[in-house]
Coordinates of N, CA and C and ligand atoms in Angstrom, one line a residue:
X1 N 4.4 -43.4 -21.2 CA 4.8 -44.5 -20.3 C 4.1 -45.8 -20.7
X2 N 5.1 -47.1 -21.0 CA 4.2 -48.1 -21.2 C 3.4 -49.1 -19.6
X3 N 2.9 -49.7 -20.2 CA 2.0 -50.1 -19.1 C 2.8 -50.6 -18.1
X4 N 3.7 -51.4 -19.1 CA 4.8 -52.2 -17.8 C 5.3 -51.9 -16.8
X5 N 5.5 -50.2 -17.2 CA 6.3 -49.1 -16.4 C 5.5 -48.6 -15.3
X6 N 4.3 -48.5 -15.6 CA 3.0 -48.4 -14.8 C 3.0 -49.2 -13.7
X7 N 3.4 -50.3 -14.0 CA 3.1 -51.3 -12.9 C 4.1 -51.2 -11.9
X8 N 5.0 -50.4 -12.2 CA 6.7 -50.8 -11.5 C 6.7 -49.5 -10.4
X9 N 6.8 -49.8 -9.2 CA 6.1 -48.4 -8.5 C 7.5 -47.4 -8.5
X10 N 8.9 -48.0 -8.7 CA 10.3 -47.5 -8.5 C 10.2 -46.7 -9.9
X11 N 9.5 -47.6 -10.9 CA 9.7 -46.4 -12.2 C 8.3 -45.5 -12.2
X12 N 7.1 -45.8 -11.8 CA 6.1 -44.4 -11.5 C 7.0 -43.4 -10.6
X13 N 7.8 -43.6 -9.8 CA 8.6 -42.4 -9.2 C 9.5 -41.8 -9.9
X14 N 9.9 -42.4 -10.4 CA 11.6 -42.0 -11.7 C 10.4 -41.1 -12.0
X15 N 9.2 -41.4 -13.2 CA 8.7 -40.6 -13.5 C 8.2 -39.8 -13.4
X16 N 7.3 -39.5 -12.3 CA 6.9 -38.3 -11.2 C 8.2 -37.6 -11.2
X17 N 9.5 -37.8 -10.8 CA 10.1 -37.1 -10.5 C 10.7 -36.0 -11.7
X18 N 10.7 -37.0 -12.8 CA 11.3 -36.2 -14.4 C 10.2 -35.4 -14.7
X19 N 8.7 -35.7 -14.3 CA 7.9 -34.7 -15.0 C 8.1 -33.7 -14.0
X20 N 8.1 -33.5 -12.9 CA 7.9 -32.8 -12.2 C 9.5 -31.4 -12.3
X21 N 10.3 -31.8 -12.6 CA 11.9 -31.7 -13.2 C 11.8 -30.8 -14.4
X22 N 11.0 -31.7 -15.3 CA 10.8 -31.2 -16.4 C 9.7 -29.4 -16.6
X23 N 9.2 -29.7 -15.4 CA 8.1 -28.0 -15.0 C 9.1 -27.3 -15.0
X24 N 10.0 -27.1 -14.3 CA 11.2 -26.6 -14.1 C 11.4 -25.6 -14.9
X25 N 11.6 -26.3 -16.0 CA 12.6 -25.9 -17.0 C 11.7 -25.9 -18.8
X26 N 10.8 -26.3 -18.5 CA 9.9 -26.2 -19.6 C 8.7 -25.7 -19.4
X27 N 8.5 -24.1 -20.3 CA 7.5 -23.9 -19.9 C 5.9 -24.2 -20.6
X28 N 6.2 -25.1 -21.3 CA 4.9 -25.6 -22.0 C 4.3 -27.2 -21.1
X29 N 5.5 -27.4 -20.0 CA 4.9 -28.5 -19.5 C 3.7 -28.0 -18.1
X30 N 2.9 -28.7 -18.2 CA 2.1 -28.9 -17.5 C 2.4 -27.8 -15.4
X31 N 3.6 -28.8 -15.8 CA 4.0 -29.0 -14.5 C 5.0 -28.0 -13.8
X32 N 4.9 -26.5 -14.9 CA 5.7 -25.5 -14.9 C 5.0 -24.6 -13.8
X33 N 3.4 -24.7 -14.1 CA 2.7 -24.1 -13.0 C 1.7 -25.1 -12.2
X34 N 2.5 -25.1 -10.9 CA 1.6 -25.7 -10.0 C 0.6 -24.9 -9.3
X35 N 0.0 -25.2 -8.5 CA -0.9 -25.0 -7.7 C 0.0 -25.1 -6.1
X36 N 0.0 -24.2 -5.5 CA 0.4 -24.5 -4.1 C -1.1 -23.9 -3.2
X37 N -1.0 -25.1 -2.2 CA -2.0 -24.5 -1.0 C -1.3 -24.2 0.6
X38 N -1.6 -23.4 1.1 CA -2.0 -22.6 2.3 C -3.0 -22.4 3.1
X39 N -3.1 -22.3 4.4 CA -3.6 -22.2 5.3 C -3.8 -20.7 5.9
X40 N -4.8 -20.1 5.6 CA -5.3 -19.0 5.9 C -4.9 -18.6 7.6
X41 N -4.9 -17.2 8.0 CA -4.7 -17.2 9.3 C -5.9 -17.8 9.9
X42 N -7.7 -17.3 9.4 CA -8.3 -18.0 9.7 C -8.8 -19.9 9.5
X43 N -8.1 -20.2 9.4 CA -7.7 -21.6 9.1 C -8.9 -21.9 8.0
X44 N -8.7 -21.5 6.7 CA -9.4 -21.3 5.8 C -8.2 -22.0 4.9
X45 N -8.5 -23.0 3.7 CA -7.7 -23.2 2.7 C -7.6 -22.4 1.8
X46 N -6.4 -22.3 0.9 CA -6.0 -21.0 0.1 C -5.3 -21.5 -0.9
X47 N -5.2 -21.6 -1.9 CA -4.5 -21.9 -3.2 C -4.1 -20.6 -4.2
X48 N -3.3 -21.0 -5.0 CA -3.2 -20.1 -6.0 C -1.7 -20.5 -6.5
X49 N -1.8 -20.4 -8.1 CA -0.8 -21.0 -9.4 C 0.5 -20.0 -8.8
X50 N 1.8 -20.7 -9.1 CA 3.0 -20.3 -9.1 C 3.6 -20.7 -10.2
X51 N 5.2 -20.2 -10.4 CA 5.8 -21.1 -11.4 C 6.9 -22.0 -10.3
X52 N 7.1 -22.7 -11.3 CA 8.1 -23.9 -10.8 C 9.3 -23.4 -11.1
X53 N 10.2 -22.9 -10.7 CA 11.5 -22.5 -10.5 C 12.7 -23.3 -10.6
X54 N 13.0 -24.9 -10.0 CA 13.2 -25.6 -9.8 C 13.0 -26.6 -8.7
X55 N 13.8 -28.0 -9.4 CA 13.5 -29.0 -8.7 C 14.6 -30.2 -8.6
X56 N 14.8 -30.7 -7.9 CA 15.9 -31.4 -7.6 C 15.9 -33.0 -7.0
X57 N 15.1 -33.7 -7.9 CA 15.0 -35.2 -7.4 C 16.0 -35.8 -6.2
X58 N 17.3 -35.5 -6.4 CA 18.2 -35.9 -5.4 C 17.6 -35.5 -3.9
X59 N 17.6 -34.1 -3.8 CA 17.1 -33.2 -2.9 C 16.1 -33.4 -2.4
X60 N 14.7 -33.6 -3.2 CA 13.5 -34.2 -2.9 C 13.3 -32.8 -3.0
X61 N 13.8 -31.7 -3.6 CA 13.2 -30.5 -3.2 C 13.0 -29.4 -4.7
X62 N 11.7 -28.5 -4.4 CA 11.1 -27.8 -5.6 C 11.1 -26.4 -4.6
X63 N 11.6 -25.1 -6.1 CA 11.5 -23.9 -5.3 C 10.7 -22.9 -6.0
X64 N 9.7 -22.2 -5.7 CA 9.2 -21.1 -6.7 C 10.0 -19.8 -6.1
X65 N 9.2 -18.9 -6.3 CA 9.3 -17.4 -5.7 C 8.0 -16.6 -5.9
X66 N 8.7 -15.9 -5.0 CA 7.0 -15.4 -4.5 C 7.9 -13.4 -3.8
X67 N 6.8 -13.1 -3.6 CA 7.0 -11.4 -3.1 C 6.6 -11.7 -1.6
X68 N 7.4 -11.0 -0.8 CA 6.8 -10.9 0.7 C 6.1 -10.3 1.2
X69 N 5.2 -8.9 0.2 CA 3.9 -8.5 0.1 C 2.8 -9.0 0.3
X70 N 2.8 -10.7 -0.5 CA 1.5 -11.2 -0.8 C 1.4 -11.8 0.6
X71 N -0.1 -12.5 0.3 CA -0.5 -13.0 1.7 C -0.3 -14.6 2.1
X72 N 0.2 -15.1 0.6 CA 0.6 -16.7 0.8 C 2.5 -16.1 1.9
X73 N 3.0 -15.3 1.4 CA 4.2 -15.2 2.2 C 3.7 -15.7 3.8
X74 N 2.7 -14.8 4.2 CA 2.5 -14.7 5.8 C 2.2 -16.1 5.8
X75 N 1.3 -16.6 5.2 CA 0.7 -17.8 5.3 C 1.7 -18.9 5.3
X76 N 2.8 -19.1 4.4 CA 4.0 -19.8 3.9 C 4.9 -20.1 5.5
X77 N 4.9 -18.6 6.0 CA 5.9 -18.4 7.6 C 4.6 -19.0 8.6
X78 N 3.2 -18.9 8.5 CA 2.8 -19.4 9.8 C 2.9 -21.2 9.8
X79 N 2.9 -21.8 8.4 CA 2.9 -23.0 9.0 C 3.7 -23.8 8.2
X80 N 4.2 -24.9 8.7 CA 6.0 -25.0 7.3 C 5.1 -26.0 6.4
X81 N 5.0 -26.5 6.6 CA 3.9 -27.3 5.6 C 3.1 -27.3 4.7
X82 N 3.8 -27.1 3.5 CA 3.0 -26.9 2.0 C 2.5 -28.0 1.3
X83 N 1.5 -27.7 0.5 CA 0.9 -28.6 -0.5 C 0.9 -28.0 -2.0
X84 N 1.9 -28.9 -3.3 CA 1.7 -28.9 -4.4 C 0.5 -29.5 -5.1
X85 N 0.5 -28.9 -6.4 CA -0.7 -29.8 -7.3 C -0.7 -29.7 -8.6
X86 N -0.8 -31.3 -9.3 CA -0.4 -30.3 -10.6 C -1.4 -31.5 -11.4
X87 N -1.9 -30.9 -12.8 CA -3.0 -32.3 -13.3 C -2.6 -32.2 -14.5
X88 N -2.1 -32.8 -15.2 CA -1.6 -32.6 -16.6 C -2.5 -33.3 -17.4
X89 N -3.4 -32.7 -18.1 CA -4.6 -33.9 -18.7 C -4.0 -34.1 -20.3
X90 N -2.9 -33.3 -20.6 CA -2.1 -34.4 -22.1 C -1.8 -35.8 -21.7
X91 N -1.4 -36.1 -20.3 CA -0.9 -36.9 -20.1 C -2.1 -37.9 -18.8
X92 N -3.1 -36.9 -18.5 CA -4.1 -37.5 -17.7 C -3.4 -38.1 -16.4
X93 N -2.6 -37.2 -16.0 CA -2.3 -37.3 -14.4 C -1.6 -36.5 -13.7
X94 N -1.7 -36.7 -12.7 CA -2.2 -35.6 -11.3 C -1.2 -36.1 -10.2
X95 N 0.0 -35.3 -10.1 CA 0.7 -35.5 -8.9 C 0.4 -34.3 -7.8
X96 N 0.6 -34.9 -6.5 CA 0.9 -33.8 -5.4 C 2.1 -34.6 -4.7
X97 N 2.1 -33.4 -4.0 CA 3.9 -33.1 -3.6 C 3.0 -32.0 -2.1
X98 N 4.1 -32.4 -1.1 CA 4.0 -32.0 0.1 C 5.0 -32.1 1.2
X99 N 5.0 -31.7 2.0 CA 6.2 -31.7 3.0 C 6.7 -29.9 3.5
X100 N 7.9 -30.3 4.2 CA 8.1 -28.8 5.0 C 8.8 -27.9 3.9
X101 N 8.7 -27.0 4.1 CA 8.7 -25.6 3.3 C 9.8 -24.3 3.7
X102 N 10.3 -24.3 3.6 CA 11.1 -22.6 4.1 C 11.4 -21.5 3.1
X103 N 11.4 -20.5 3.9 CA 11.3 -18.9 3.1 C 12.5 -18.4 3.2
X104 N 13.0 -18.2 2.1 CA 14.6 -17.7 1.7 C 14.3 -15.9 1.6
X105 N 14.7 -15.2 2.4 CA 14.8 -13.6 2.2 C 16.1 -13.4 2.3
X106 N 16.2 -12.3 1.4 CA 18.2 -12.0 1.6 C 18.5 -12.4 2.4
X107 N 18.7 -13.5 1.4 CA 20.3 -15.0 2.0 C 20.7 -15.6 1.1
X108 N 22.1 -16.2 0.8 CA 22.6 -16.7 0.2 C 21.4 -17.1 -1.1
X109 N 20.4 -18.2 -0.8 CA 19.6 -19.1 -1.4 C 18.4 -18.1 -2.4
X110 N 18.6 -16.7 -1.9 CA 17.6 -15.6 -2.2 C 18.6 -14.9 -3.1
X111 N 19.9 -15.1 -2.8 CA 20.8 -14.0 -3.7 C 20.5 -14.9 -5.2
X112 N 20.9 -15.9 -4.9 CA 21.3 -17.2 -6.0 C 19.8 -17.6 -7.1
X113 N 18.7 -16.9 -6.2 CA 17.5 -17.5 -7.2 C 17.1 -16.1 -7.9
X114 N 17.4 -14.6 -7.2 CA 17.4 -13.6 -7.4 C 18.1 -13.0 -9.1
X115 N 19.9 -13.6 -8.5 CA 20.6 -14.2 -10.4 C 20.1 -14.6 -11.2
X116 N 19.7 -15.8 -11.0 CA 18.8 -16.5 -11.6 C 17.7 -16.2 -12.4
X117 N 17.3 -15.2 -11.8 CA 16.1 -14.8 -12.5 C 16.4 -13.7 -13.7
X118 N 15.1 -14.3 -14.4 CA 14.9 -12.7 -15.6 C 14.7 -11.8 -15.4
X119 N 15.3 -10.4 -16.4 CA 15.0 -9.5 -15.8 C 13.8 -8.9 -15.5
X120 N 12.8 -9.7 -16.5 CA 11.2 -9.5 -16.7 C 10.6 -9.6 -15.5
X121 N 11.3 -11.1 -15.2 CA 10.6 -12.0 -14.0 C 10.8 -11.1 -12.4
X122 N 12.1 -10.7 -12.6 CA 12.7 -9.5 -11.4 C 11.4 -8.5 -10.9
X123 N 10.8 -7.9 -12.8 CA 10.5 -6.4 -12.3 C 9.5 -6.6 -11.7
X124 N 8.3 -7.9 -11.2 CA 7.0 -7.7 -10.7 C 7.6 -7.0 -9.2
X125 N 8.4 -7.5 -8.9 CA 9.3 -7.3 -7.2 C 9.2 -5.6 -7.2
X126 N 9.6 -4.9 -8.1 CA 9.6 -3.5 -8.1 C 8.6 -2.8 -8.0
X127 N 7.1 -3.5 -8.4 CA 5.9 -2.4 -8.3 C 5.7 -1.9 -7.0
X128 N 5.4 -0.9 -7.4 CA 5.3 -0.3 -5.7 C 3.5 -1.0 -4.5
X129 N 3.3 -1.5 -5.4 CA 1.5 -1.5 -4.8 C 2.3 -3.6 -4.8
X130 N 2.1 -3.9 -3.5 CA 2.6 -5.3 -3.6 C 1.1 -6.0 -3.8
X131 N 1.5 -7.3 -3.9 CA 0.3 -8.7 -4.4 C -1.0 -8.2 -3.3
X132 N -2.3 -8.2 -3.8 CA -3.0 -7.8 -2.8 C -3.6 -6.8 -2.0
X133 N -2.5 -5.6 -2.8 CA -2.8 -4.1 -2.1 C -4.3 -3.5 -3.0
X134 N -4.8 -2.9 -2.3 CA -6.4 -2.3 -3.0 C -5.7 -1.1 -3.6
X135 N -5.9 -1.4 -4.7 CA -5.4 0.0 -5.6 C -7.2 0.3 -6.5
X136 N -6.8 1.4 -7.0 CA -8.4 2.2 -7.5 C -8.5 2.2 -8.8
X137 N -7.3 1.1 -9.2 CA -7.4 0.4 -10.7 C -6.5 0.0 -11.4
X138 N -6.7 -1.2 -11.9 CA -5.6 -2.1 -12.5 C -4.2 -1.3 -12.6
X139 N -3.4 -1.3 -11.8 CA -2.0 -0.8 -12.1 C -1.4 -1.0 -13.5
X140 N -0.8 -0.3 -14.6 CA 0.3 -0.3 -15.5 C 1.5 -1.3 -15.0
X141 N 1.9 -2.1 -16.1 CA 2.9 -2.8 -15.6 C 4.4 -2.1 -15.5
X142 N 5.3 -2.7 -14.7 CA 6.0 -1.9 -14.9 C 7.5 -2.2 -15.8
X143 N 8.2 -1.3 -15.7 CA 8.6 -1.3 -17.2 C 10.2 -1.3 -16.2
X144 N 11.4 -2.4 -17.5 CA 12.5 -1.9 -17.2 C 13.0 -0.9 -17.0
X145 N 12.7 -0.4 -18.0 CA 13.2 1.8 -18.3 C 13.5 2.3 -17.3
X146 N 12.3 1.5 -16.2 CA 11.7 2.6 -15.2 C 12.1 2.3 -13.7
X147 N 13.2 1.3 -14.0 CA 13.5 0.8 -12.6 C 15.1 0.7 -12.4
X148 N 15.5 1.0 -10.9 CA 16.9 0.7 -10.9 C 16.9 -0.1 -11.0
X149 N 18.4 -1.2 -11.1 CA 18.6 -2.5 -11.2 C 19.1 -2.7 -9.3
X150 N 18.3 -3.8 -9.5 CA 18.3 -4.6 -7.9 C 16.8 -4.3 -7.4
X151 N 16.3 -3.2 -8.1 CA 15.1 -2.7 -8.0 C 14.2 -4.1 -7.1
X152 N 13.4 -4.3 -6.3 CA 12.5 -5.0 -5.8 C 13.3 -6.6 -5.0
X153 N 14.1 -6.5 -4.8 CA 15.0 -7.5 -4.6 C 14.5 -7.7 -2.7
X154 N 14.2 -6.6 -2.4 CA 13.5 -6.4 -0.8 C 12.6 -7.3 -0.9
X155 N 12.1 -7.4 -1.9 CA 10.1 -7.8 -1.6 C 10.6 -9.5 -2.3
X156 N 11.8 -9.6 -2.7 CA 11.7 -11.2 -3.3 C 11.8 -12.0 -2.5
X157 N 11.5 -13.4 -2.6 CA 11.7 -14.7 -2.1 C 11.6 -15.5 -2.5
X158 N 12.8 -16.4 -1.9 CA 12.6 -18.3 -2.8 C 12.3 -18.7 -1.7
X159 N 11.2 -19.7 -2.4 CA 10.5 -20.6 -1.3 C 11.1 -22.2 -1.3
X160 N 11.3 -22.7 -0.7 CA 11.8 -24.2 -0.9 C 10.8 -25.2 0.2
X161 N 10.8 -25.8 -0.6 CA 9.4 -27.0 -0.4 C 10.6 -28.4 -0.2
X162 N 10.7 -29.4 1.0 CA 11.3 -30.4 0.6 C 10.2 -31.6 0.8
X163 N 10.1 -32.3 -0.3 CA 9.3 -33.0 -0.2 C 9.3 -34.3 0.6
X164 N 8.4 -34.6 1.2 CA 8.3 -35.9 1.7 C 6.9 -37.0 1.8
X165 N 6.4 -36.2 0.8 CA 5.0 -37.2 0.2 C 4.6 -37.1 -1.3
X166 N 4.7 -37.9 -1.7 CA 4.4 -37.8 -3.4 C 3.3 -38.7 -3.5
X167 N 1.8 -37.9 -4.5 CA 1.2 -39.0 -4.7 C 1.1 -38.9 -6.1
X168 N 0.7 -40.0 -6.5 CA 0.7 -39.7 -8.3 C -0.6 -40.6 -8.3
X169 N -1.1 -40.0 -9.8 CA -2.5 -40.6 -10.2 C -2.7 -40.6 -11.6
X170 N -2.9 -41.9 -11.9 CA -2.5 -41.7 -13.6 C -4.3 -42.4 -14.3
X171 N -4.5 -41.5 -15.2 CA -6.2 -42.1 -15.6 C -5.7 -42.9 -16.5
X172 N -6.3 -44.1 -16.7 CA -6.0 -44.8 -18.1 C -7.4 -45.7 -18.2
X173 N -7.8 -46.1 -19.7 CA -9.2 -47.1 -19.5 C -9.1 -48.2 -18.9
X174 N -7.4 -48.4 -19.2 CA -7.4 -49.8 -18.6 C -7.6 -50.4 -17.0
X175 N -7.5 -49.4 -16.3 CA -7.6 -49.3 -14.7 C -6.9 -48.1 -14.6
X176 N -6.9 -47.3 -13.5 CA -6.2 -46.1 -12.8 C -5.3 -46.7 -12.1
X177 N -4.6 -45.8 -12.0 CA -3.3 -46.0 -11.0 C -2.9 -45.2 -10.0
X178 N -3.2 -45.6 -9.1 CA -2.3 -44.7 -8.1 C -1.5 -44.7 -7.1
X179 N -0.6 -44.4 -6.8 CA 0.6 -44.6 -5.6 C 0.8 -43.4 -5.1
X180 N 1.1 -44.1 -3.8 CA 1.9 -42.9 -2.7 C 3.0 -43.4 -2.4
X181 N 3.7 -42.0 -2.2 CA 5.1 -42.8 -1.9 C 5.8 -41.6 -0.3
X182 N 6.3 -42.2 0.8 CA 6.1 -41.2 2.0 C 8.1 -41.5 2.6
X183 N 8.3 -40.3 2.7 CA 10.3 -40.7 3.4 C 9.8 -40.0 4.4
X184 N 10.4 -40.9 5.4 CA 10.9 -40.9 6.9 C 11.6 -39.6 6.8
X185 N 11.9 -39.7 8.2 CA 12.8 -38.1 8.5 C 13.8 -38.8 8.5
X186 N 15.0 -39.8 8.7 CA 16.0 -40.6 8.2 C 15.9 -40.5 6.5
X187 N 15.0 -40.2 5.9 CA 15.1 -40.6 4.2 C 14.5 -41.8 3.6
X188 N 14.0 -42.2 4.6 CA 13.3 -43.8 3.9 C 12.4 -44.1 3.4
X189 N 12.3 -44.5 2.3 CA 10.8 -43.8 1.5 C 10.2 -45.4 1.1
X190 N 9.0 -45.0 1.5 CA 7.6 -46.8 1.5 C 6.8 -46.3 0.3
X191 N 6.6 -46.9 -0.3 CA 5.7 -46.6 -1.6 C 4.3 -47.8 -1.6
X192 N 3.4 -47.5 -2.1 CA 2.4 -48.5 -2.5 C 1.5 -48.0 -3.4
X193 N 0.6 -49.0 -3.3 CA -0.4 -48.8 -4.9 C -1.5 -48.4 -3.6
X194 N -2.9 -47.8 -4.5 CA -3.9 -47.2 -3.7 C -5.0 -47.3 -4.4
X195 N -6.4 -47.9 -4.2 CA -7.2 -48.0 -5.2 C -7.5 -46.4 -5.5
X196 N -7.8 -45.9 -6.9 CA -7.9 -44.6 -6.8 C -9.2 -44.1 -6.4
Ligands
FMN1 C1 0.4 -18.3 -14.6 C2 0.6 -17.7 -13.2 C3 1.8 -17.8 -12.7 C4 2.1 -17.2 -11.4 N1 3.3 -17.3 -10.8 C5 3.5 -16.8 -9.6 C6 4.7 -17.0 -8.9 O1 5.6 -17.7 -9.4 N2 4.8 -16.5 -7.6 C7 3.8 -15.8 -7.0 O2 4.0 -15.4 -5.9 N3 2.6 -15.6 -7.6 C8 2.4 -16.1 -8.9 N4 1.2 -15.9 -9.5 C9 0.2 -15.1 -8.9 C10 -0.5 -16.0 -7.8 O3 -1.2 -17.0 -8.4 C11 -1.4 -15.1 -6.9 O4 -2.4 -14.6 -7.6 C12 -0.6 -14.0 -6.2 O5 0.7 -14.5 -5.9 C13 -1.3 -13.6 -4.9 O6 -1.5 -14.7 -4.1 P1 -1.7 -14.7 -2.5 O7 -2.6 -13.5 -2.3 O8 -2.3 -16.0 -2.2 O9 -0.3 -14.5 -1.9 C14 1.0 -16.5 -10.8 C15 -0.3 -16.5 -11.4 C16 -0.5 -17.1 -12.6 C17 -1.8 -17.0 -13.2

């Protein structure tokens, strides 16, 4: 990004939004695995790496998947408000992403990311011991051979985050950069610079 671009807070969004786009669908970018946080039941903070599934500038919206075993699920349904994070230090900067969130279980949006998926990416859904279960030692992975097809399809979920806060942070010698950018519940989105 040249500096000029830097300065232009309509093109630091263009480009938050292509790198963030670009996780998506590339998995050597940075921005393939984010970081999502949660809110513990005891209102404890909670993090942990996902993949980026997709994302849809138009939409303002990014989806991973996740198992309804694990404990970010429960955490995901108690409070709709998620936080991304992603730091790409090839490129030395650090976007988050935030806003309301919903949990797709067999429904249309769960059938469609279910397709979607590999069949590799399918089988974690099939292990019998879900995210988090105390087992009495590292479980064996499991294996296509060994599974029906549709196999774990119960335990899947698309998560859909729609964004309505972006911040971006970009290191450079020359000064840092930083902007936030916030849409209304109408869609109206205010942007500014922020000393970092
Ligand atoms: C590289 C990487 C990618 C991961 N992708 C996912 C994912 O897409 N969905 C998911 O639920 N967990 C994913 N995990 C596992 C989570 O980080 C986490 O360990 C697990 O989901 C249990 O989290 P929880 O107990 O907070 O629910 C991934 C972990 C790593 C290291």
């Amino acid at each position: 990004m040249s500096k000029k671009l830097q300065l232009d807070l309509d093109s630091v969004l263009a480009e938050a939004w292509r790198l963030v786009q670009l996780g998506a669908t590339d998995r050597n970018s940075a921005f393939h695995l984010p970081t999502v946080a949660t809110v513990t039941r005891d209102g404890m903070p909670n993090l942990r790496t996902v993949v980026l599934r997709g994302a849809d500038p138009d939409r303002r919206s990014l989806r991973f998947h996740t198992d309804r075993r694990s404990a970010k699920f429960e955490e995901l349904g108690q409070i709709s408000q998620y936080a991304l994070h992603v730091y790409d230090p090839a490129i030395q900067t650090q976007i988050r992403l935030s806003g309301t969130g919903e949990i797709h279980h067999d429904d249309i949006e769960a059938k469609s990311a279910w397709d979607g998926s590999a069949a590799m990416s399918r089988l974690c859904y099939a292990a019998p011991d879900g995210p988090g279960a105390v087992v009495p030692a590292p479980p064996a992975a499991p294996r296509l051979e060994d599974v029906a097809e549709g196999a774990g399809y119960e335990n899947f979920c698309a998560v859909i985050l729609h964004v309505d806060r972006l911040e971006w942070l970009h290191l450079a010698a020359s000064g840092h950069q930083r902007a936030r950018f916030v849409w209304d519940a109408s869609g109206n989105r205010s942007g500014e610079w922020l000393a970092p």
